[in-house]
Coordinates of C-alpha atoms and ligand atoms in Angstrom, one line a residue:
X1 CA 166.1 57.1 3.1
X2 CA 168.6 59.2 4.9
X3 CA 172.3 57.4 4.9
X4 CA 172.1 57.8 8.6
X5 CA 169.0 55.9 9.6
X6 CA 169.8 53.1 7.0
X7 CA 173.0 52.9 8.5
X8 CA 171.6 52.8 12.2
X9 CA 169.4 50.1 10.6
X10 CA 171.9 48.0 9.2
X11 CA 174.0 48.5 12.7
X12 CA 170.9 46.3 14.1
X13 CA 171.6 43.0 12.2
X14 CA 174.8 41.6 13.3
X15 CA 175.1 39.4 10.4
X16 CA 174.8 42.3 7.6
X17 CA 178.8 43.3 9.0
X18 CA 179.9 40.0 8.8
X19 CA 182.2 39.1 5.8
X20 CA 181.9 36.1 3.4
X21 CA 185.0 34.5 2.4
X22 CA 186.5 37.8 3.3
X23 CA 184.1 39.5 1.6
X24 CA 181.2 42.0 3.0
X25 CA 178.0 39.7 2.6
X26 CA 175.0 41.2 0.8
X27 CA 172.6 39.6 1.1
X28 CA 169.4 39.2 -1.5
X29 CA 167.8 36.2 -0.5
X30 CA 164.8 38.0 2.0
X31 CA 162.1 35.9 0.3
X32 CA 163.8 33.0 1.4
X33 CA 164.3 34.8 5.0
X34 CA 165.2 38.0 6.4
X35 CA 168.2 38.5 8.6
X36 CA 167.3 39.3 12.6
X37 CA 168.0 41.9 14.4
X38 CA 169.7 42.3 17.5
X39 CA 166.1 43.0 19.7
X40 CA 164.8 39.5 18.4
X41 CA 167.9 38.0 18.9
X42 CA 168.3 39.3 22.4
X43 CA 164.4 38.7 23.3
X44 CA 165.4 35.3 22.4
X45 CA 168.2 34.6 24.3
X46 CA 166.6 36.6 27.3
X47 CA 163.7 34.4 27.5
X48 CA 166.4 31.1 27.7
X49 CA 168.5 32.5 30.1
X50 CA 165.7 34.0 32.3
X51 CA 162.1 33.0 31.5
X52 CA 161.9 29.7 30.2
X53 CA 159.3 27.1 31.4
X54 CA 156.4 25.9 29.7
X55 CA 153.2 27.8 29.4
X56 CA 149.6 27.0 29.9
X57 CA 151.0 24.5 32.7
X58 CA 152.7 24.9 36.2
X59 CA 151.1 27.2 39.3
X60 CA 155.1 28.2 39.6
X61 CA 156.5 31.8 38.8
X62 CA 158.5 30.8 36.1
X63 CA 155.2 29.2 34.5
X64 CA 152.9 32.4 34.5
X65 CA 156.0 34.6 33.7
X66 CA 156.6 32.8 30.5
X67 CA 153.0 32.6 30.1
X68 CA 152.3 36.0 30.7
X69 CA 155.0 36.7 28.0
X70 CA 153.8 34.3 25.4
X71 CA 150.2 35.7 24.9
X72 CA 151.3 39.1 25.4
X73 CA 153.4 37.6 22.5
X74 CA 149.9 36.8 20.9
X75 CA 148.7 40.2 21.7
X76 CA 151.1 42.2 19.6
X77 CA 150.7 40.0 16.9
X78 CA 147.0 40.9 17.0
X79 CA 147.6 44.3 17.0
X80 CA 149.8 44.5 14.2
X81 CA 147.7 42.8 11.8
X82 CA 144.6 44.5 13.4
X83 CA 142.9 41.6 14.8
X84 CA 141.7 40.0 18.1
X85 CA 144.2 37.7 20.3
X86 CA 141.7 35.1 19.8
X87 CA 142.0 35.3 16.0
X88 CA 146.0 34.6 16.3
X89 CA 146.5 31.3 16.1
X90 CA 150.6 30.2 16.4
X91 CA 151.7 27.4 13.6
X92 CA 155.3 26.8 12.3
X93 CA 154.7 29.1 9.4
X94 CA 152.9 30.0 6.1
X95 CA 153.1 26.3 5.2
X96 CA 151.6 25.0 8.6
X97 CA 148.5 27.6 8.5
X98 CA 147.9 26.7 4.8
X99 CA 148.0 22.8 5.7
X100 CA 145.9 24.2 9.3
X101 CA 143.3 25.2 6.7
X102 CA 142.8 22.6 4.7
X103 CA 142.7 20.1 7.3
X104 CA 140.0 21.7 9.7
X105 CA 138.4 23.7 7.5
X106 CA 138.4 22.7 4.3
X107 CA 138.9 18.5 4.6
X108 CA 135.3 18.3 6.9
X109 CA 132.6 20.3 4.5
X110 CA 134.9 19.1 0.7
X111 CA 132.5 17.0 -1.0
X112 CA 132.9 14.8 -4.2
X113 CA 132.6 17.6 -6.9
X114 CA 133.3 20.5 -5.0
X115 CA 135.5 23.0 -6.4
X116 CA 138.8 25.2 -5.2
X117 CA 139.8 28.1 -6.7
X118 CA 144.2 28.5 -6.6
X119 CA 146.4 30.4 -8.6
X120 CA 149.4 29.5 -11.1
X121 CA 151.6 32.0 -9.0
X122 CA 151.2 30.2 -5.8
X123 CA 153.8 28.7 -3.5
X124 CA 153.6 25.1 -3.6
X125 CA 152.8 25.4 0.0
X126 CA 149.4 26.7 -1.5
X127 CA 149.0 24.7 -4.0
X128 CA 149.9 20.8 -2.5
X129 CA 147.0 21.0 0.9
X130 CA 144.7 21.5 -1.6
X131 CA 145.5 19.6 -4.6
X132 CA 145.8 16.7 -2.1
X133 CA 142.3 17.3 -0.2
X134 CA 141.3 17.9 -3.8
X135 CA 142.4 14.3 -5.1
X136 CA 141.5 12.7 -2.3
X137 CA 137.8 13.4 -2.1
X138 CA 137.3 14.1 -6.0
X139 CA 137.2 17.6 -5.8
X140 CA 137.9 19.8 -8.3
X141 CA 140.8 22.7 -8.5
X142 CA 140.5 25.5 -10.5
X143 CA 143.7 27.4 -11.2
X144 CA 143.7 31.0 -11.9
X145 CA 146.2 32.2 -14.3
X146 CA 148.1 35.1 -15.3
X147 CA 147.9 37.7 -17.8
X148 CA 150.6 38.5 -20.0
X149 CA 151.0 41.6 -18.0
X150 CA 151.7 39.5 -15.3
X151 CA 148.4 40.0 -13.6
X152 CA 145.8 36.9 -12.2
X153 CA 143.3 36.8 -14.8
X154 CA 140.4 38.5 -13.5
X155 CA 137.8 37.1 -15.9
X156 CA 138.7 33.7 -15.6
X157 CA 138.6 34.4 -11.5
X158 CA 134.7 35.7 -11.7
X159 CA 134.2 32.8 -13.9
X160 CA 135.0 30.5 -11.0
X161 CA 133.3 32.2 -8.1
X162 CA 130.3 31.6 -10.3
X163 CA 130.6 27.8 -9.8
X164 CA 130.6 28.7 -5.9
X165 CA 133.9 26.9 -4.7
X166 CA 134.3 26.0 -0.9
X167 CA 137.5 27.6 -0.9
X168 CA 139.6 30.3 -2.4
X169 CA 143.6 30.2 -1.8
X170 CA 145.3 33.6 -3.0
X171 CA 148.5 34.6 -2.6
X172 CA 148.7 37.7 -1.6
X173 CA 152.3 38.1 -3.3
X174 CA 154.0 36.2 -5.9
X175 CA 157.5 35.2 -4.4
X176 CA 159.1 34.5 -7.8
X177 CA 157.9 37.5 -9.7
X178 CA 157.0 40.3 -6.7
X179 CA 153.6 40.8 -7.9
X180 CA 151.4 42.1 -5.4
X181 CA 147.7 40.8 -6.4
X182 CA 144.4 43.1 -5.5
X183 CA 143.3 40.8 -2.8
X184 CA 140.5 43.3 -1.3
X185 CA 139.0 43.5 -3.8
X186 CA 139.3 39.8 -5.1
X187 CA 138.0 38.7 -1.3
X188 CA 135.7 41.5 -1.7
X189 CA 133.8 39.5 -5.0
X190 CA 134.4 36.2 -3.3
X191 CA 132.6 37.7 0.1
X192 CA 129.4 38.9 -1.9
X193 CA 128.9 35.4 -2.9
X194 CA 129.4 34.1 0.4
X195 CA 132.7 32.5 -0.3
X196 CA 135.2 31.7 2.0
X197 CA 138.6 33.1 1.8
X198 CA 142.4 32.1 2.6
X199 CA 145.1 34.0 1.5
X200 CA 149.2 33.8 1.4
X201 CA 150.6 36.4 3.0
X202 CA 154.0 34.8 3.2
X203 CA 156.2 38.2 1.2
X204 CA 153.3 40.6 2.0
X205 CA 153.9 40.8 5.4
X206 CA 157.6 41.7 6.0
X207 CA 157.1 44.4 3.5
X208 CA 153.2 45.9 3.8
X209 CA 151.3 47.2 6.8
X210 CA 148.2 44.7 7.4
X211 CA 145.3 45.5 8.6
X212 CA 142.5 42.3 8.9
X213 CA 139.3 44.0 9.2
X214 CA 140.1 46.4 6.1
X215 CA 141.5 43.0 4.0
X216 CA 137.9 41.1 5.3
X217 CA 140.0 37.6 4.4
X218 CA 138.7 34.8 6.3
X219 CA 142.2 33.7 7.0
X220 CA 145.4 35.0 6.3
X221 CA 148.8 33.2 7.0
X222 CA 152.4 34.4 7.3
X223 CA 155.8 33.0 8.7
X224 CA 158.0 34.9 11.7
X225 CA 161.4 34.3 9.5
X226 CA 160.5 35.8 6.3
X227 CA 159.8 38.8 8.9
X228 CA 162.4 39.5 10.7
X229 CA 161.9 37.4 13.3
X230 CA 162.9 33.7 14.2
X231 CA 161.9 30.5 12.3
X232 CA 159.8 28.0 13.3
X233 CA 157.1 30.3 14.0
X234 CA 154.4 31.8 12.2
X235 CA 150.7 32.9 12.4
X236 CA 147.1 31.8 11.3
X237 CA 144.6 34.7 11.3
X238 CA 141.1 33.3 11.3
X239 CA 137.7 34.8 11.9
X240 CA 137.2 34.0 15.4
X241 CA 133.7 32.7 14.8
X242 CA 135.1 30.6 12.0
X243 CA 137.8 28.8 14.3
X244 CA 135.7 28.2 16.8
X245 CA 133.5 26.3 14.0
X246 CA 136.2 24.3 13.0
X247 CA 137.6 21.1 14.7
X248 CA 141.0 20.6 15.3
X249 CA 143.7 19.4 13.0
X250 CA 146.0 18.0 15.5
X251 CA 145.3 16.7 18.7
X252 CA 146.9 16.5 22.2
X253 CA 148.0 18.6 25.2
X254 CA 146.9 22.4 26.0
X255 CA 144.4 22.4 23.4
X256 CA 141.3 20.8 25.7
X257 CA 139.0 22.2 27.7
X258 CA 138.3 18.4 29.2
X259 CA 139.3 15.1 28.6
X260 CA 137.8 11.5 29.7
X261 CA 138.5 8.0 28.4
X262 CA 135.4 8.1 26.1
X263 CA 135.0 12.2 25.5
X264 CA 136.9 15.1 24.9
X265 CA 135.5 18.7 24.9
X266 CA 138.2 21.2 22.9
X267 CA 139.0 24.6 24.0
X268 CA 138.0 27.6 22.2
X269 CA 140.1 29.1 19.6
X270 CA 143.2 29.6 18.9
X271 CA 144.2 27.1 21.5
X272 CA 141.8 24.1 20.3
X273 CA 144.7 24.5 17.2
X274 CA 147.7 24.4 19.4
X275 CA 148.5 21.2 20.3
X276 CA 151.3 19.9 22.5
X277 CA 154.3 22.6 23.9
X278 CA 154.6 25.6 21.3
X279 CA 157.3 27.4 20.1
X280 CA 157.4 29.9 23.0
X281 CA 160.7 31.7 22.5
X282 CA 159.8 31.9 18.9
X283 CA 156.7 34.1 19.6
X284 CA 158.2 35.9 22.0
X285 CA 161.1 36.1 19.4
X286 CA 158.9 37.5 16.7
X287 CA 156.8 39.8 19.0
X288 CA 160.0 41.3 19.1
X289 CA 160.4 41.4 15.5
X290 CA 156.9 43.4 15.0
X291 CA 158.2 45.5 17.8
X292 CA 161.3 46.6 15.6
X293 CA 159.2 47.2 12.5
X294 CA 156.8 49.0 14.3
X295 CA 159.8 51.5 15.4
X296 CA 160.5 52.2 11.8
X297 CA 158.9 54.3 9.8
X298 CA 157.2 52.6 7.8
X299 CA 156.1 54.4 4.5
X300 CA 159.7 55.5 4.4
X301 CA 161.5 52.0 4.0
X302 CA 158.9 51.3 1.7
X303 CA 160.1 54.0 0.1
X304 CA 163.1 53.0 0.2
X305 CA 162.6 49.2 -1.2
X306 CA 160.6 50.7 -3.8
X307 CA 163.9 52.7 -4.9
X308 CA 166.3 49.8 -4.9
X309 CA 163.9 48.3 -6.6
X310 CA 163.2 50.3 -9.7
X311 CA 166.4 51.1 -9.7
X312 CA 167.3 47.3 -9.8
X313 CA 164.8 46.8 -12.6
X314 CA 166.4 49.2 -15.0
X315 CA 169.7 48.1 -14.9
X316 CA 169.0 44.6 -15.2
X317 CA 167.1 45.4 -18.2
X318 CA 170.8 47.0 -19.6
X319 CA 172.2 44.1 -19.5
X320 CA 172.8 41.8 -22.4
X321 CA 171.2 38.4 -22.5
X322 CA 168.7 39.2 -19.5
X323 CA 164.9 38.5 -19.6
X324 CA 162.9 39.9 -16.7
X325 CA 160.3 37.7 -15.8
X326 CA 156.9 39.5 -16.1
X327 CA 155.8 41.3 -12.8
X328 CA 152.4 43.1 -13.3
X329 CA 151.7 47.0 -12.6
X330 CA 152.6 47.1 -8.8
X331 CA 155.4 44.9 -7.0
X332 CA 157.4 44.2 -3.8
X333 CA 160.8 44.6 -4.4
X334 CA 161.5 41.4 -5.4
X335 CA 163.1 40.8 -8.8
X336 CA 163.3 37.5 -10.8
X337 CA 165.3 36.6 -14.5
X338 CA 167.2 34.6 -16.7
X339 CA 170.4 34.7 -18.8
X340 CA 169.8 33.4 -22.7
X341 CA 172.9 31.1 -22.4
X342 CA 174.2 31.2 -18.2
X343 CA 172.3 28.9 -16.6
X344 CA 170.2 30.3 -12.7
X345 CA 172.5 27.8 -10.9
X346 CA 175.6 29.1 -12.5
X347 CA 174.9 32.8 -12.5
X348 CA 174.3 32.3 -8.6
X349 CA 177.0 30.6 -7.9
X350 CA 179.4 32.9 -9.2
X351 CA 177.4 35.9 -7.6
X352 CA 178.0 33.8 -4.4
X353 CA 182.1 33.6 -4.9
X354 CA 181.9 37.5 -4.8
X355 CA 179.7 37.4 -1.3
X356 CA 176.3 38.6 -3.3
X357 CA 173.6 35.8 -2.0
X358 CA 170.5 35.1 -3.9
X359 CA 168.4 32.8 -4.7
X360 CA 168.0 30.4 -8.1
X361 CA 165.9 27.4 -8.8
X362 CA 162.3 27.2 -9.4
X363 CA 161.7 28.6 -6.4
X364 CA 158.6 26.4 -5.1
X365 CA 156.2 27.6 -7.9
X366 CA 156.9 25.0 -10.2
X367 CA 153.6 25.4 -12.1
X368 CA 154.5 28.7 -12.9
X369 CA 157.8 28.8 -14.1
X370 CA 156.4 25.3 -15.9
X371 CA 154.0 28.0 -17.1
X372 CA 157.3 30.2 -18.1
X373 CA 158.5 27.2 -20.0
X374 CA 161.5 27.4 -17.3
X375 CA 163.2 25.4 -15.2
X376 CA 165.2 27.9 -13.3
X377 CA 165.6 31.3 -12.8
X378 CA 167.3 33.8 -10.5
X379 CA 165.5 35.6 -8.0
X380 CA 166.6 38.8 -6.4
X381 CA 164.9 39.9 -3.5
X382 CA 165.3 43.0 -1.6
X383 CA 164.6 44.1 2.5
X384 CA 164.9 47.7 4.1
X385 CA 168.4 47.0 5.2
X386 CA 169.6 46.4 1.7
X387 CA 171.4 49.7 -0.1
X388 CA 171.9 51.1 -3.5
X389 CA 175.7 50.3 -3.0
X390 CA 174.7 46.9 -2.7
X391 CA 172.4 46.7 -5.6
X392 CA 175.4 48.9 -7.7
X393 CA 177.7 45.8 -6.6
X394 CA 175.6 43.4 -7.9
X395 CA 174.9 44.7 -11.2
X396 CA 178.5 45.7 -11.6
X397 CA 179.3 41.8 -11.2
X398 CA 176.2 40.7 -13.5
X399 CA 177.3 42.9 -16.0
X400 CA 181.1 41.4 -15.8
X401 CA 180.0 37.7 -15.9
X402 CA 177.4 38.0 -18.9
X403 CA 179.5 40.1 -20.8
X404 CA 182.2 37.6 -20.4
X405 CA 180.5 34.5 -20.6
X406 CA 178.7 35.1 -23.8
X407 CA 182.0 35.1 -25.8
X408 CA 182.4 31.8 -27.9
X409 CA 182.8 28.5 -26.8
X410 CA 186.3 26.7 -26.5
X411 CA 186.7 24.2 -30.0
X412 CA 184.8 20.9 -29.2
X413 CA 187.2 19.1 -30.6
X414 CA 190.3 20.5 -29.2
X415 CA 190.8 18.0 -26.5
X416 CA 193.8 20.3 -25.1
X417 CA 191.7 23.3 -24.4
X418 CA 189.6 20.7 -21.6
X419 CA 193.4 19.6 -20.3
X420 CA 194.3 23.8 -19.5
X421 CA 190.9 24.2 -18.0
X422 CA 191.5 21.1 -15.6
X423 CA 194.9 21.9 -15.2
X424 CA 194.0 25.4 -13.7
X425 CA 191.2 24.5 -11.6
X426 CA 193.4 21.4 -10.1
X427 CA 196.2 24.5 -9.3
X428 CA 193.9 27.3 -8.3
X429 CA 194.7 29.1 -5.1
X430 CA 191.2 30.7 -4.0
X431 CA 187.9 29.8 -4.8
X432 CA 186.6 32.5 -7.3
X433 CA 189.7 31.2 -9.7
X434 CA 188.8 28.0 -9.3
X435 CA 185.3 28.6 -10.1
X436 CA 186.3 30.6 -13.1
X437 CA 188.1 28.2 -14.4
X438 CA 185.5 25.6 -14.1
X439 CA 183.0 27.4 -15.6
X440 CA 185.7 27.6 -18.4
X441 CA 185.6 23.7 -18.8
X442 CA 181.4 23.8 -18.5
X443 CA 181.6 26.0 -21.5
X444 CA 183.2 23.2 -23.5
X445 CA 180.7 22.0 -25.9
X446 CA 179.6 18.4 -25.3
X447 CA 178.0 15.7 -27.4
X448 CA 174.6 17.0 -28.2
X449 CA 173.1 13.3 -28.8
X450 CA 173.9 13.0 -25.2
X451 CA 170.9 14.6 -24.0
X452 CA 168.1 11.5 -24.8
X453 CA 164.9 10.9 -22.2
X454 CA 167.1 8.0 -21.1
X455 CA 170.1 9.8 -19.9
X456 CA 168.3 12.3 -17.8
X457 CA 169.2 12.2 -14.1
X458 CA 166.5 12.8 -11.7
X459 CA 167.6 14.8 -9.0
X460 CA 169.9 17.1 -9.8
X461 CA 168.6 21.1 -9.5
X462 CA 169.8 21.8 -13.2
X463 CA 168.8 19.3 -16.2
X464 CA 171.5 17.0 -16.2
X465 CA 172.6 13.8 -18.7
X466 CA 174.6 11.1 -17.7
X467 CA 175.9 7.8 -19.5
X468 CA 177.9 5.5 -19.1
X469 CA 179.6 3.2 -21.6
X470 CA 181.1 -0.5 -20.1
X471 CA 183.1 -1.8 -23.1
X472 CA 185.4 -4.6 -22.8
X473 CA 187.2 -3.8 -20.5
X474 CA 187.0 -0.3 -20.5
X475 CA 184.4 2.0 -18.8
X476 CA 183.7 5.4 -20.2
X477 CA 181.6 8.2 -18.6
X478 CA 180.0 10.8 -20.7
X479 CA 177.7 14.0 -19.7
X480 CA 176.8 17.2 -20.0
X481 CA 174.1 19.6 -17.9
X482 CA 172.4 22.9 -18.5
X483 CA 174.5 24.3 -15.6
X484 CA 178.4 24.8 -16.7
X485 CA 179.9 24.0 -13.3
X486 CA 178.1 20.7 -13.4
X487 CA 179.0 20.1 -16.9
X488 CA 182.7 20.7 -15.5
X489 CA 182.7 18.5 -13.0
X490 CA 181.1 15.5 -15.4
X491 CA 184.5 16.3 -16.9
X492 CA 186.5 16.4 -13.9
X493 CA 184.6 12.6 -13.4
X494 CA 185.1 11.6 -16.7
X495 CA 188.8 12.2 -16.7
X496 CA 189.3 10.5 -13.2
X497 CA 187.0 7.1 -14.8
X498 CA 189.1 7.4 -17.7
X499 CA 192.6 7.1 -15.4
X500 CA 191.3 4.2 -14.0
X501 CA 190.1 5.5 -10.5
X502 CA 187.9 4.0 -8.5
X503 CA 184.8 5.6 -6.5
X504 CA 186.7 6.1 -3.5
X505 CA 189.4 7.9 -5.3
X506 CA 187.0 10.1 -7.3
X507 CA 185.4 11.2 -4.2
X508 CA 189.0 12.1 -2.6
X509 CA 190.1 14.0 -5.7
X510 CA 186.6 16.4 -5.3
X511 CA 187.0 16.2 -2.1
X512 CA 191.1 17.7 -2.0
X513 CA 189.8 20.5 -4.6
X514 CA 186.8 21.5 -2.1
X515 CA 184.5 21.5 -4.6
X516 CA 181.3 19.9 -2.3
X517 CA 182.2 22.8 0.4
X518 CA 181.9 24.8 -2.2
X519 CA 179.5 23.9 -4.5
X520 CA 177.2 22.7 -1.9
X521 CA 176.1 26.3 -1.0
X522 CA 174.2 27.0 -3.7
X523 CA 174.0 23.9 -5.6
X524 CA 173.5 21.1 -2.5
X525 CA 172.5 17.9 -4.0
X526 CA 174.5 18.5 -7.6
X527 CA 177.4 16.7 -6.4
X528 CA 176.4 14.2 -3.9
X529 CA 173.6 13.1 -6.8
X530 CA 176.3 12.6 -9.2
X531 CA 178.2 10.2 -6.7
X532 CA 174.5 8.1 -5.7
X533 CA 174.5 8.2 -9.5
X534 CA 178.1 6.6 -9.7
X535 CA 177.6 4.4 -7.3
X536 CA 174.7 2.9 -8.3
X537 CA 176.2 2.4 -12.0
X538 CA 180.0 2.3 -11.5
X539 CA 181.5 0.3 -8.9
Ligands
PLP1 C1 154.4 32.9 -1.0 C2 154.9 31.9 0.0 N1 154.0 31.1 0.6 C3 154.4 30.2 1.4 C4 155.7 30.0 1.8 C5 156.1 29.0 2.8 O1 156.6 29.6 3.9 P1 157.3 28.8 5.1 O2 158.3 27.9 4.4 O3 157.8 29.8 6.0 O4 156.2 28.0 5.7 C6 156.7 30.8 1.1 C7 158.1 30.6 1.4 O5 159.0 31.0 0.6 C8 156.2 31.8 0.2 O6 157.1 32.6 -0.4

């Protein structure tokens, strides 16, 4: 893409020229959710300082303008996906349509028996509706799984349509690996048997055109945020003759036709599924957000992802320790790996320190990276707005922390080497030394007999190992975690338990070297879990 649209793009979202920490944020988290641009964020802010009432309702202007604007709302939606407006049906998001389906369509006709085909490379948000319904009435799941290529197993996936399940739940997209399955044509085999079909299209939609009535899905959901557009809104695509078939899920205001003490006669679809006040400003928000992409051209910043993307892919693959997870023949620009000795968390927070934002964790597909025989991974994914500068930076600072993180571990037993690391991150003057140096202490190695079954903390994001010794009067903390700036700040504890401090103190002492500000950005709950952890056992 020409320097000068991406640049006119990147003028769009405010937040893209905002600075982290005093540095320029990039920003490689768009699977988790994309940054707005300035047309969604003013249609937003428009609509509250000019338009708001509620809709459906009043006879007063206000009412019908904000009406008029939310299914017009409704309307654009339709025609982006190529759909009706009747077909559209507003939820929260991905997760809300999936649980929509389940619930009205899925819960009423599941019998004892009955079988749902899923795949290992699902979001849990398309796995739990339906494992649920599935364990709830005795129904049966079947899991499609990958190939080593990366690929859903086709075989096994005719195999199952042959048992004629009531449902089958594809993603359309992996979010951990980028893989972009063949859903025509899966929905195409299902179809011929006369099976109904739901898919996740979650990371398809901010990145492929869609068009319903070539896909032939049954129903299709996506979320506003992961889009371009606001959170808290998202859309259901159903057959209209399907919807209409179904009852409600929730029940309440705006979604009746009439109501007495003893009956109730729903309206037709999509409203029958929109109970109570919607999210008004968020589809008006994300109307917007269509609007944008539909002023882009849109086979070039595919294009362009594609480019990042590849070119993403072959320098991670240059670097030492690195394992690309496997991502099948064709993929959205989404990237995810692991280091052979950093842990996810660690890598991520460090990328963080230098402004570079992505994601690690198991990245709601449990199953699969259980599948991976991992617990973590990092993910890198990639939007329009993103540049080869950007990617450049991030590689350039991968390349630096595996190259220097892979060099051999300070001497167990040399109790002073622990004393230097604490004694620099306790003077540290910025953040990224401080991190450094703690990574410097995580590197220590600790007891290995440490990490028993009974010692494992629940909770934390990275496996973690706690124990604490009460001797006569002496109490004596020992830990380690697969994550090096946990492991540090076991020692940090440790120390502070060994001097005698009490809770209150050890919180103050984290506290006065920032480390929950911090830490908390990438690694939330490490922290506060260690200190529940504390105070339940040490007090
Ligand atoms: C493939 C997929 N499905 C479903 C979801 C859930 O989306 P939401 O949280 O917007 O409901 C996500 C979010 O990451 C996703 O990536």
């Amino acid at each position: 893409m020409e320097s000068q649209i991406l640049r006119r793009i990147r003028s769009s979202f405010p937040i893209l020229n905002t600075r982290v920490d005093g540095k320029p944020l990039i920003y490689f988290d768009n699977g988790a959710t994309t940054q707005k641009p300035r047309e969604v964020i003013d249609a937003i802010t428009q609509f509250y300082r000019k338009e708001n009432a509620n809709v459906h309702r009043a006879a007063h202007h206000l009412s019908s303008l904000a009406t008029n604007h939310f299914e017009q709302a409704r309307d654009k939606l339709a025609q982006f996906i190529n759909a009706k407006p009747n077909e559209i049906v507003w939820t929260r998001g991905t997760t809300e349509g999936l649980n929509l389906v389940a619930e009205s369509f899925l819960r009423p006709i599941l019998k004892p028996g009955d079988r749902i085909v899923i795949a290992i490379s699902a979001h849990h948000a398309a796995i739990l509706p339906f494992q649920r319904l599935a364990q709830q009435i005795g129904a049966h799941l079947d899991v499609i799984e990958l190939t080593e290529a990366g690929e859903l197993n086709s075989d096994q996936y005719q195999s199952y349509l042959q048992l004629k399940p009531k449902l089958v739940v594809l993603p359309h997209a992996s979010n951990l690996l980028g893989t972009l399955y063949p859903v025509k044509e899966m929905v195409k085999q299902a179809k011929r048997l006369g099976i109904t079909t739901l898919i996740d299209g979650a990371q398809a939609a901010p990145h492929l055109v869609l068009d319903m009535q070539d896909l032939d899905a049954d129903f299709y959901a996506f979320s506003g945020h992961k889009m371009f557009g606001p959170t808290g809104i998202g859309v259901l695509y159903g057959r209209e003759a399907l919807l209409n078939s179904m009852p409600p899920w929730q029940v309440g205001g705006e979604m009746i036709e009439s109501v007495s003490l003893t009956e109730t006669r729903y309206a037709e679809a999509p409203l029958r599924f929109e109970a109570g006040t919607p999210n008004i400003a968020g589809a008006i928000g994300l109307a917007a957000a269509v609007e944008y992409l539909n002023g882009l051209d849109r086979a070039e910043i595919e294009e362009h992802e594609h480019q990042l993307a590849s070119y993403l892919l072959q320098q991670l693959k240059s670097i030492n320790g690195i394992t690309l997870l496997p991502s099948g023949a064709i993929t959205l620009p989404i990237v995810s790996f692991y280091h052979e000795t950093i842990n996810a968390d660690d890598l991520a927070t460090q990328l963080d320190a230098q402004g570079i934002a992505v994601r690690a964790g198991s990245h709601c597909a449990q199953p699969l990276m259980q599948s991976f025989g991992l617990h973590s991974s990092v993910r890198i994914s990639l939007a329009f707005y993103n540049t080869l500068e950007e990617v450049e930076r991030c590689i350039t600072v991968l390349r630096s922390l595996c190259d220097h993180q892979t060099v051999t571990k300070d001497d167990p037993s040399d109790s002073d080497s622990a004393a230097r690391w604490i004694d620099q991150i306790e003077q540290a003057k910025d953040w990224p030394t401080r991190l450094n140096a703690l990574m410097g202490l995580g590197s220590i190695a600790t007891d290995p007999t440490l990490k028993r079954p009974e010692n494992l903390v629940t909770g934390c994001a990275s496996l973690t190992w706690l124990k604490l010794s009460i001797g006569k009067g002496s109490i004596q903390l020992d830990g380690c975690s697969e994550s090096r700036q946990i492991t540090a700040l076991i020692q940090l504890i440790k120390k502070q338990i060994g001097m005698g401090a009490s809770l209150v103190q050890i919180k103050a002492y984290l506290a006065e070297l920032g480390l929950e500000k911090q830490l908390s950005r990438t690694r939330g709950n490490a922290i506060r879990r260690l200190i529940e952890w504390l105070e339940s056992h040490y007090s």
